[in-house]
Coordinates of C-alpha atoms in Angstrom, one line a residue:
Chain N
X1 CA 59.6 -14.1 21.4
X2 CA 62.6 -13.7 19.2
X3 CA 60.4 -14.0 16.1
X4 CA 58.1 -11.2 17.4
X5 CA 61.0 -8.9 18.0
X6 CA 62.4 -9.3 14.7
X7 CA 59.1 -8.6 13.4
X8 CA 58.8 -5.3 15.1
X9 CA 62.3 -4.4 13.9
X10 CA 61.2 -5.1 10.5
X11 CA 58.2 -3.0 11.0
X12 CA 60.1 -0.1 12.3
X13 CA 62.6 -0.3 9.5
X14 CA 59.8 -0.2 6.8
X15 CA 58.2 2.6 8.8
X16 CA 61.3 4.8 8.9
X17 CA 61.9 4.1 5.1
X18 CA 58.3 5.2 4.3
X19 CA 58.9 8.3 6.4
X20 CA 62.2 9.2 4.8
X21 CA 60.8 8.8 1.2
X22 CA 57.9 11.2 2.1
X23 CA 60.4 13.5 3.8
X24 CA 62.5 13.7 0.7
X25 CA 59.5 14.2 -1.4
X26 CA 58.4 17.0 0.9
X27 CA 61.7 18.6 1.5
X28 CA 63.6 18.3 -1.7
X29 CA 61.7 21.1 -3.7
X30 CA 62.0 23.7 -0.9
X31 CA 65.9 23.1 -0.7
X32 CA 66.2 23.0 -4.5
X33 CA 64.4 26.3 -4.7
X34 CA 66.5 27.8 -1.9
X35 CA 69.9 26.8 -3.6
X36 CA 68.8 27.9 -6.9
X37 CA 67.8 31.3 -5.5
X38 CA 71.3 31.9 -4.3
X39 CA 73.2 31.5 -7.5
X40 CA 73.7 32.9 -11.0
X41 CA 71.1 32.0 -13.5
X42 CA 73.8 30.9 -16.1
X43 CA 75.1 28.6 -13.4
X44 CA 71.9 26.8 -13.0
X45 CA 71.5 26.3 -16.7
X46 CA 75.1 25.4 -17.2
X47 CA 75.0 22.5 -14.7
X48 CA 71.4 21.2 -15.0
X49 CA 72.1 18.6 -17.5
X50 CA 73.7 16.1 -17.2
X51 CA 73.3 15.6 -13.5
X52 CA 76.4 16.2 -11.6
X53 CA 77.8 17.4 -8.2
X54 CA 77.4 21.0 -9.2
X55 CA 73.8 20.7 -10.2
X56 CA 73.0 20.8 -6.4
X57 CA 75.9 22.5 -4.9
X58 CA 76.5 26.1 -6.2
X59 CA 80.0 27.2 -7.5
X60 CA 79.6 30.5 -6.0
X61 CA 76.7 31.8 -3.8
X62 CA 75.3 35.3 -4.7
X63 CA 72.4 37.4 -3.2
X64 CA 72.0 39.1 -6.5
X65 CA 68.7 37.3 -7.4
X66 CA 67.2 38.7 -4.1
X67 CA 68.6 42.3 -4.8
X68 CA 67.1 42.2 -8.3
X69 CA 63.7 40.9 -7.0
X70 CA 63.4 43.8 -4.7
X71 CA 64.9 46.6 -7.0
X72 CA 64.3 45.9 -10.6
X73 CA 61.2 43.5 -10.3
X74 CA 59.3 45.5 -7.7
X75 CA 58.4 42.4 -6.0
X76 CA 59.0 44.2 -2.6
X77 CA 56.0 46.3 -3.2
X78 CA 53.7 43.3 -3.4
X79 CA 55.3 41.9 -0.3
X80 CA 54.8 45.1 1.6
X81 CA 51.3 45.7 0.4
X82 CA 50.4 42.1 1.4
X83 CA 51.8 42.5 4.8
X84 CA 49.8 45.5 5.2
X85 CA 46.7 43.8 4.2
X86 CA 47.4 41.0 6.3
X87 CA 48.1 43.3 9.4
X88 CA 44.8 45.1 8.8
X89 CA 42.8 41.9 8.4
X90 CA 44.3 40.5 11.6
X91 CA 43.5 43.4 13.7
X92 CA 39.9 43.9 12.4
X93 CA 39.2 40.2 12.1
X94 CA 40.2 39.5 15.7
X95 CA 37.9 42.2 16.9
X96 CA 35.0 41.4 14.7
X97 CA 35.2 37.7 15.2
X98 CA 35.9 37.4 19.0
X99 CA 33.2 40.1 19.8
X100 CA 30.8 37.9 17.7
X101 CA 32.0 34.8 19.6
X102 CA 31.7 36.6 22.9
X103 CA 28.1 37.8 22.2
X104 CA 27.1 34.3 21.2
X105 CA 28.7 32.6 23.9
X106 CA 28.2 34.8 26.9
X107 CA 25.4 37.3 26.4
X108 CA 21.7 36.6 26.3
X109 CA 19.4 37.9 23.5
X110 CA 16.6 36.7 21.3
X111 CA 17.6 35.0 18.1
X112 CA 21.0 33.8 19.4
X113 CA 20.4 30.2 18.6
X114 CA 19.4 31.2 15.1
X115 CA 22.4 33.5 14.5
X116 CA 24.6 30.7 15.7
X117 CA 23.1 28.3 13.2
X118 CA 23.7 30.9 10.6
X119 CA 27.4 31.1 11.4
X120 CA 27.6 27.2 11.4
X121 CA 25.8 27.1 8.1
X122 CA 28.2 29.6 6.4
X123 CA 31.2 27.3 7.5
X124 CA 29.8 24.9 4.8
X125 CA 30.0 27.3 2.0
X126 CA 33.2 26.6 0.0
X127 CA 35.2 29.8 0.0
X128 CA 36.8 29.6 -3.6
X129 CA 33.6 28.5 -5.2
X130 CA 31.7 31.9 -4.5
X131 CA 34.6 34.1 -5.6
X132 CA 33.2 34.9 -8.9
X133 CA 29.6 35.9 -8.0
X134 CA 31.3 37.8 -5.1
X135 CA 33.1 39.8 -7.7
X136 CA 29.8 40.7 -9.2
X137 CA 28.6 42.1 -5.8
X138 CA 31.9 44.0 -5.1
X139 CA 31.7 45.3 -8.6
X140 CA 28.2 46.6 -8.1
X141 CA 29.4 48.3 -4.8
X142 CA 32.0 50.0 -6.9
X143 CA 34.9 48.6 -4.8
X144 CA 36.8 46.7 -7.4
X145 CA 40.5 47.8 -7.6
X146 CA 40.3 49.4 -4.1
X147 CA 41.9 48.0 -1.0
X148 CA 38.4 47.5 0.4
X149 CA 37.7 44.7 -2.0
X150 CA 40.8 42.9 -0.6
X151 CA 39.9 43.6 3.0
X152 CA 36.2 43.6 3.7
X153 CA 35.5 39.9 2.5
X154 CA 38.4 38.6 4.7
X155 CA 37.3 40.1 8.1
X156 CA 34.5 37.9 9.2
X157 CA 35.4 34.2 9.3
X158 CA 32.8 31.6 10.4
X159 CA 35.4 29.1 11.5
X160 CA 37.0 31.6 13.7
X161 CA 33.8 32.7 15.2
X162 CA 32.8 29.1 15.9
X163 CA 36.4 28.5 17.5
X164 CA 36.0 31.5 19.6
X165 CA 32.5 30.6 20.8
X166 CA 33.6 27.2 21.7
X167 CA 36.7 28.3 23.7
X168 CA 34.6 31.2 25.4
X169 CA 32.1 28.5 26.5
X170 CA 34.7 26.9 28.5
X171 CA 35.2 30.1 30.7
X172 CA 33.1 29.7 33.7
X173 CA 30.0 31.9 33.9
X174 CA 30.7 32.6 37.6
X175 CA 33.8 34.5 36.7
X176 CA 31.8 36.9 34.5
X177 CA 28.9 37.1 37.0
X178 CA 31.0 38.4 39.8
X179 CA 32.6 41.0 37.4
X180 CA 29.2 42.1 36.3
X181 CA 28.1 42.4 40.0
X182 CA 31.0 44.7 40.6
X183 CA 29.7 46.9 37.9
X184 CA 32.1 45.9 35.1
X185 CA 30.5 46.8 31.7
X186 CA 30.2 44.2 28.8
X187 CA 33.4 45.5 27.1
X188 CA 35.2 45.7 30.4
X189 CA 34.4 41.9 31.0
X190 CA 35.7 41.4 27.4
X191 CA 38.8 43.3 28.0
X192 CA 39.6 42.2 31.6
X193 CA 38.5 38.6 31.7
X194 CA 37.8 37.1 28.2
X195 CA 40.9 38.5 26.3
X196 CA 43.5 37.5 28.9
X197 CA 42.1 33.9 29.1
X198 CA 42.0 33.4 25.4
X199 CA 45.5 34.1 24.2
X200 CA 45.9 30.9 22.4
X201 CA 42.6 31.2 20.5
X202 CA 43.7 34.7 19.5
X203 CA 46.9 33.4 18.2
X204 CA 45.4 30.8 16.2
X205 CA 42.8 33.2 14.8
X206 CA 45.5 35.6 14.0
X207 CA 47.5 33.0 12.1
X208 CA 44.5 31.8 10.2
X209 CA 43.5 35.3 9.2
X210 CA 47.1 35.8 8.1
X211 CA 47.6 32.6 6.0
X212 CA 44.2 33.2 4.5
X213 CA 45.2 36.6 3.0
X214 CA 48.9 35.7 2.5
X215 CA 47.9 32.6 0.4
X216 CA 44.9 34.2 -1.4
X217 CA 45.1 33.9 -5.1
X218 CA 42.0 33.8 -7.0
X219 CA 40.2 36.8 -5.1
X220 CA 43.1 39.2 -5.5
X221 CA 43.5 38.1 -9.1
X222 CA 40.0 39.3 -9.7
X223 CA 39.8 42.6 -7.7
X224 CA 43.5 43.6 -7.3
X225 CA 44.3 44.2 -10.9
X226 CA 46.0 47.4 -10.4
X227 CA 49.8 47.2 -9.6
X228 CA 49.5 49.0 -6.3
X229 CA 47.0 46.3 -5.2
X230 CA 49.1 43.4 -6.3
X231 CA 49.3 40.8 -3.7
X232 CA 52.3 38.3 -3.5
X233 CA 50.8 35.3 -4.9
X234 CA 49.4 37.1 -8.0
X235 CA 52.6 39.0 -8.3
X236 CA 54.5 35.7 -8.3
X237 CA 52.5 34.2 -11.1
X238 CA 52.7 37.4 -13.1
X239 CA 56.6 37.2 -12.6
X240 CA 56.5 33.6 -13.8
X241 CA 54.8 34.6 -17.0
X242 CA 56.8 37.6 -17.6
X243 CA 60.3 36.3 -16.7
X244 CA 60.0 32.6 -17.1
X245 CA 63.7 32.3 -17.9
X246 CA 65.0 34.1 -14.7
X247 CA 65.0 31.0 -12.7
X248 CA 67.2 32.1 -9.8
X249 CA 65.0 35.2 -9.2
X250 CA 61.7 33.2 -9.7
X251 CA 63.0 30.5 -7.1
X252 CA 63.9 33.5 -4.9
X253 CA 60.5 34.9 -5.1
X254 CA 59.2 31.7 -4.1
X255 CA 61.4 31.5 -1.2
X256 CA 60.2 34.9 -0.1
X257 CA 56.5 34.0 -0.4
X258 CA 57.1 30.8 1.6
X259 CA 59.4 32.2 4.2
X260 CA 57.1 34.9 5.5
X261 CA 54.3 32.7 6.6
X262 CA 56.8 30.1 7.9
X263 CA 58.5 32.7 10.1
X264 CA 55.1 33.2 11.9
X265 CA 53.8 29.7 11.7
X266 CA 56.9 27.9 12.9
X267 CA 57.3 29.7 16.4
X268 CA 53.5 29.2 17.0
X269 CA 53.1 25.9 15.5
X270 CA 51.7 24.3 18.6
X271 CA 48.9 26.9 18.7
X272 CA 48.2 26.4 15.2
X273 CA 48.0 22.6 15.3
X274 CA 45.9 22.7 18.6
X275 CA 43.7 25.3 16.8
X276 CA 43.1 23.3 13.6
X277 CA 42.7 20.1 15.6
X278 CA 40.2 21.7 17.8
X279 CA 38.0 23.1 15.1
X280 CA 38.6 19.7 13.1
X281 CA 37.3 17.6 16.0
X282 CA 34.4 19.6 17.1
X283 CA 33.3 21.0 13.6
Chain C
X1 CA 25.0 32.7 33.6
X2 CA 21.6 32.5 35.2
X3 CA 18.7 32.5 32.6
X4 CA 16.7 35.6 32.7
X5 CA 19.1 37.7 34.7
X6 CA 20.4 40.3 32.2
X7 CA 23.0 42.6 33.3
X8 CA 23.6 44.3 30.1
X9 CA 21.4 46.4 27.7
X10 CA 19.1 44.9 25.2
X11 CA 21.0 46.2 22.1
X12 CA 24.7 45.4 23.2
X13 CA 24.6 41.7 22.2
X14 CA 23.4 42.6 18.7
X15 CA 25.9 45.4 18.3
X16 CA 28.7 43.0 19.0
X17 CA 27.4 40.1 16.7
X18 CA 26.1 42.2 13.9
X19 CA 29.2 43.3 12.0
X20 CA 30.2 39.6 11.7
X21 CA 26.7 38.4 10.7
X22 CA 26.5 41.3 8.2
X23 CA 29.8 40.6 6.5
X24 CA 29.1 36.8 6.4
X25 CA 25.8 37.4 4.8
X26 CA 27.3 39.9 2.1
X27 CA 30.3 37.9 1.4
X28 CA 29.2 34.4 1.9
X29 CA 25.5 34.0 1.5
X30 CA 24.6 36.8 -0.9
X31 CA 27.0 35.4 -3.5
X32 CA 25.3 32.1 -3.6
X33 CA 21.9 33.9 -4.2
X34 CA 23.6 36.2 -6.9
X35 CA 25.0 33.1 -8.4
X36 CA 21.6 31.3 -8.8
X37 CA 19.8 34.6 -9.7
X38 CA 22.3 35.6 -12.3
X39 CA 22.4 32.2 -13.8
X40 CA 18.7 32.8 -14.9
X41 CA 19.7 36.0 -17.0
X42 CA 21.7 36.4 -20.3
X43 CA 23.2 39.3 -21.6
X44 CA 21.7 41.1 -24.8
X45 CA 23.8 44.1 -25.6
X46 CA 24.0 46.1 -22.5
X47 CA 20.8 44.6 -20.8
X48 CA 20.3 41.4 -18.9
X49 CA 17.1 39.5 -20.0
X50 CA 15.5 36.8 -18.0
X51 CA 15.8 33.4 -19.8
X52 CA 14.8 31.1 -17.0
X53 CA 16.8 27.8 -17.2
X54 CA 18.1 28.2 -20.6
X55 CA 21.7 28.8 -19.5
X56 CA 21.5 25.5 -17.8
X57 CA 20.1 23.7 -20.9
X58 CA 22.9 25.2 -23.1
X59 CA 25.3 24.1 -20.4
X60 CA 23.8 20.5 -20.4
X61 CA 24.0 20.4 -24.2
X62 CA 27.6 21.4 -24.3
X63 CA 30.2 18.7 -24.5
X64 CA 32.8 21.2 -23.0
X65 CA 30.9 21.4 -19.9
X66 CA 30.7 17.6 -19.2
X67 CA 34.2 17.4 -20.1
X68 CA 35.2 19.9 -17.6
X69 CA 33.0 18.2 -15.0
X70 CA 34.7 15.0 -15.7
X71 CA 38.2 16.7 -15.4
X72 CA 37.3 18.1 -11.9
X73 CA 36.0 14.8 -11.0
X74 CA 39.1 12.9 -12.1
X75 CA 41.3 15.4 -10.3
X76 CA 39.3 14.9 -7.0
X77 CA 39.2 11.2 -7.3
X78 CA 43.0 11.2 -7.3
X79 CA 43.8 14.1 -5.0
X80 CA 41.4 13.5 -2.1
X81 CA 42.1 9.8 -1.5
X82 CA 45.9 10.3 -2.0
X83 CA 46.1 13.2 0.3
X84 CA 43.9 11.7 3.0
X85 CA 45.4 8.1 2.9
X86 CA 49.0 9.5 3.0
X87 CA 48.0 11.9 5.9
X88 CA 46.4 9.0 7.8
X89 CA 49.4 6.7 7.3
X90 CA 51.7 9.3 8.4
X91 CA 49.6 10.4 11.3
X92 CA 49.3 6.9 12.6
X93 CA 53.1 6.5 12.3
X94 CA 53.8 9.8 14.1
X95 CA 51.1 9.8 16.7
X96 CA 53.0 7.8 19.4
X97 CA 56.1 10.1 19.1
X98 CA 58.4 7.5 17.7
X99 CA 62.2 8.4 17.8
X100 CA 63.0 11.4 15.4
X101 CA 59.1 12.0 14.9
X102 CA 59.5 15.6 15.8
X103 CA 61.9 16.0 12.8
X104 CA 59.4 14.5 10.4
X105 CA 56.5 16.4 11.7
X106 CA 58.5 19.8 11.5
X107 CA 59.6 19.2 7.9
X108 CA 55.9 18.3 6.9
X109 CA 54.8 21.3 8.5
X110 CA 56.8 23.5 6.1
X111 CA 54.3 22.5 3.2
X112 CA 51.6 24.2 5.1
X113 CA 53.2 27.5 4.9
X114 CA 53.8 27.2 1.1
X115 CA 50.8 28.4 -0.7
X116 CA 49.4 26.5 -3.7
X117 CA 50.5 29.3 -6.0
X118 CA 54.0 29.1 -4.8
X119 CA 54.1 25.3 -4.8
X120 CA 52.9 25.4 -8.4
X121 CA 55.6 27.8 -9.3
X122 CA 58.3 25.7 -7.7
X123 CA 57.2 22.5 -9.2
X124 CA 56.5 24.0 -12.5
X125 CA 60.1 25.0 -12.8
X126 CA 61.2 21.6 -11.6
X127 CA 59.0 19.9 -14.2
X128 CA 60.1 22.1 -17.0
X129 CA 60.2 19.9 -20.2
X130 CA 63.6 20.9 -21.5
X131 CA 65.6 22.3 -18.5
X132 CA 63.8 20.9 -15.4
X133 CA 65.7 19.1 -12.6
X134 CA 63.3 16.2 -12.7
X135 CA 64.0 15.5 -16.2
X136 CA 67.7 15.7 -15.8
X137 CA 67.3 13.3 -12.9
X138 CA 65.4 10.9 -15.1
X139 CA 68.2 11.0 -17.8
X140 CA 70.8 10.2 -15.0
X141 CA 68.8 7.1 -14.3
X142 CA 68.7 6.2 -18.1
X143 CA 65.0 7.1 -18.3
X144 CA 63.7 9.1 -21.3
X145 CA 62.8 12.7 -20.7
X146 CA 59.1 13.4 -20.2
X147 CA 57.0 16.2 -21.4
X148 CA 55.2 16.6 -18.1
X149 CA 52.8 19.7 -18.2
X150 CA 53.0 20.1 -21.9
X151 CA 51.5 16.9 -22.8
X152 CA 47.8 16.1 -22.4
X153 CA 48.3 12.7 -21.0
X154 CA 50.8 13.8 -18.3
X155 CA 49.6 17.4 -17.3
X156 CA 46.8 16.2 -14.9
X157 CA 49.0 13.8 -13.3
X158 CA 51.6 16.4 -12.6
X159 CA 49.1 18.8 -11.1
X160 CA 47.7 16.1 -8.9
X161 CA 51.2 15.5 -7.5
X162 CA 51.6 19.2 -6.7
X163 CA 48.3 19.4 -5.0
X164 CA 49.1 16.3 -2.9
X165 CA 52.6 17.8 -2.0
X166 CA 51.0 20.9 -0.9
X167 CA 47.9 19.5 0.9
X168 CA 48.7 16.3 2.9
X169 CA 50.5 17.7 5.8
X170 CA 47.5 19.8 7.0
X171 CA 45.3 16.8 7.2
X172 CA 48.0 14.9 8.8
X173 CA 48.3 17.3 11.7
X174 CA 44.5 17.4 12.2
X175 CA 44.5 13.6 12.3
X176 CA 47.6 13.3 14.6
X177 CA 46.0 15.7 17.2
X178 CA 42.9 13.7 17.1
X179 CA 44.7 10.4 17.4
X180 CA 46.7 11.7 20.3
X181 CA 43.5 12.8 22.3
X182 CA 42.5 9.0 22.5
X183 CA 43.0 8.0 26.2
X184 CA 45.9 5.7 26.7
X185 CA 43.9 3.5 28.9
X186 CA 41.7 2.4 25.8
X187 CA 44.9 1.1 24.1
X188 CA 46.0 -0.6 27.3
X189 CA 42.7 -2.4 27.6
X190 CA 43.0 -3.4 24.0
X191 CA 46.5 -4.8 24.6
X192 CA 45.2 -6.8 27.5
X193 CA 42.5 -8.3 25.4
X194 CA 45.2 -9.4 23.0
X195 CA 44.6 -6.9 20.3
X196 CA 47.7 -5.5 18.4
X197 CA 48.9 -3.6 15.5
X198 CA 46.7 -3.3 12.5
X199 CA 43.8 -4.8 14.4
X200 CA 43.9 -2.0 17.1
X201 CA 44.2 0.7 14.3
X202 CA 41.3 -0.7 12.4
X203 CA 38.9 -1.5 15.4
X204 CA 39.9 1.2 17.8
X205 CA 41.9 4.1 16.5
X206 CA 39.9 4.7 13.3
X207 CA 36.3 4.4 14.7
X208 CA 37.2 6.8 17.5
X209 CA 38.6 9.4 15.2
X210 CA 35.7 9.1 12.8
X211 CA 34.3 12.7 13.4
X212 CA 37.7 14.1 12.5
X213 CA 38.1 11.7 9.4
X214 CA 34.7 12.9 8.2
X215 CA 35.7 16.6 8.8
X216 CA 38.9 16.0 6.7
X217 CA 37.1 14.2 3.8
X218 CA 34.3 16.8 3.5
X219 CA 36.9 19.8 3.7
X220 CA 39.3 18.1 1.4
X221 CA 36.6 17.4 -1.2
X222 CA 35.0 20.8 -1.1
X223 CA 38.4 22.5 -1.4
X224 CA 39.6 20.4 -4.3
X225 CA 36.4 20.6 -6.2
X226 CA 36.9 24.3 -6.3
X227 CA 40.5 23.9 -7.5
X228 CA 41.8 26.7 -9.8
X229 CA 45.2 28.0 -8.9
X230 CA 47.6 25.4 -10.2
X231 CA 45.7 25.1 -13.5
X232 CA 45.7 28.9 -13.9
X233 CA 49.4 29.2 -12.9
X234 CA 50.8 26.3 -15.1
X235 CA 48.5 24.8 -17.8
X236 CA 45.8 27.4 -18.4
X237 CA 43.5 24.4 -18.8
X238 CA 45.6 22.9 -21.5
X239 CA 47.1 21.1 -23.2
X240 CA 44.0 20.3 -25.4
X241 CA 41.8 21.2 -22.5
X242 CA 43.1 18.1 -20.4
X243 CA 43.2 20.1 -17.1
X244 CA 40.3 22.5 -17.8
X245 CA 38.6 22.1 -14.4
X246 CA 35.2 23.8 -13.9
X247 CA 36.4 26.8 -12.0
X248 CA 38.9 27.6 -14.7
X249 CA 36.0 27.2 -17.2
X250 CA 33.9 29.5 -15.3
X251 CA 36.6 32.0 -15.0
X252 CA 37.2 32.0 -18.8
X253 CA 33.6 32.3 -19.4
X254 CA 33.1 35.2 -17.1
X255 CA 36.1 37.2 -17.8
X256 CA 37.0 36.4 -21.4
X257 CA 33.7 35.6 -22.9
X258 CA 31.9 38.0 -20.8
X259 CA 29.1 35.4 -20.5
X260 CA 28.0 36.0 -16.9
X261 CA 24.8 33.8 -17.2
X262 CA 26.7 30.6 -18.3
X263 CA 29.5 31.3 -15.8
X264 CA 27.0 31.6 -12.8
X265 CA 25.1 28.6 -14.0
X266 CA 28.5 26.6 -14.0
X267 CA 29.3 27.8 -10.5
X268 CA 25.8 26.9 -9.3
X269 CA 26.1 23.5 -10.8
X270 CA 29.5 23.1 -9.1
X271 CA 28.1 24.1 -5.7
X272 CA 25.1 21.6 -6.2
X273 CA 27.5 18.8 -7.0
X274 CA 29.7 19.8 -4.0
X275 CA 26.8 19.7 -1.7
X276 CA 25.5 16.4 -2.9
X277 CA 28.9 14.8 -2.6
X278 CA 29.5 16.2 0.8
X279 CA 26.0 15.1 2.1
X280 CA 26.7 11.4 0.7
X281 CA 30.0 11.4 2.5
X282 CA 28.6 12.7 5.7
X283 CA 25.9 10.0 5.6
X284 CA 28.2 7.3 4.7
X285 CA 30.8 8.2 7.4
X286 CA 28.1 8.5 10.1
X287 CA 26.4 5.2 9.1
X288 CA 29.4 2.9 9.5

């Protein structure tokens, strides 16, 4: 008995040691970026080598890097533009995908099975892989360097349609039938029955659409070359090539690009986790 | 809903589903067709001439392509198993809500909010060869400074670390939820039968979450085969082409060399490779 107990204690200790190592690996870069973004650039360089107390703990804190990012570097423009693009994508994407899911789940029409198979098939197409031929298509449509190029491809999302269909399938048909009998229209049922019952799915879909746009890199790099269409991730790498030595501001820009999604993801993390788990298990 | 009873007009369902289907067709399926179609043409001046499979032949004859394919393969062989194993071990540790588990889970969650481009920038500065914090830490421990991203034998390893850092927690969360959905009664039954610890994990937990593991393996592979961002942001394929993955190679071919035919041929090949690997993985995972 005693032997068994000491064995579990040993196991627990090993487990927590491992978890702590991963925790440090995971968190240290974030904290490092945060501290560096709050100090003078000269101070970072002064204390970086050799390693000392002040390497990690700033002498004096300053918000100057952040002020510079938004005034001199014009990074704010990219942030605002990206937020606009994200908001538009969320609104349009929620409509388009949930209506498609609604139709595939609750309405009857010929070719429904085929269209659903089509949606499932498109889940398997690796998104990044097709970016370059997609550039060719968008170019032929004359949409490169317009906001439409950044918006249109992000609206329809097969994983989200799939997720909506699965979650609408769980809504009992009787509920819809009685509404239909009472003379409710298709859109009325959508508004008064489907929508109120699918808030968690909506939140998950919104977060997915948001992170997809916020984290997008290769696509905006190809089609958003004009300054006014710069999205954050592209702006960040441009900033890095142009001002590689301004470490405090660079780290500050990283903190901003990481903070915005976290502000949305952390409060809704349970919806997000359930959502990805749901599509993960059933997909 | 009863079959045959239709309480809405014939067109409504199509009107609701068509916008999504049309967009998916234009931006998901049509690019594949374009890619295959475009790879059969080559540019002569301002015109595109049909050349059949010539672009593929040139590709297969070029050492740079094979090297690029190998680089992509090596990257994947490291990143995919490392990310998934780390995710699985952490998920198994955290799925029973041990004391303090919520702290670890929340911290790991942060990595999900940080994009690959941002992660690359942060790590790139930390790995700076002359003033990076990692080098100054190495010096503090009496280890020689390393060139990291600026040396061909280390650059790839650095990028692998960055991608694992960014990626593991997403898979961890998926695996965790899946593990938590296993009914407690199954574990209790196993315990009564004398199964414990690793034995239970291997014989009960893992087989029960196999669909999730398959999903993670397949998604992780297809994402990482298409890796582009960290290479573009940090090494540009160098030093001496050691991190020149296929996507970056195709990007350079398309936008710097304006050779659309070859670029599309590369992308088509990459998608074929991706499809083959994924089908093998799915078969393997279902058979066990």
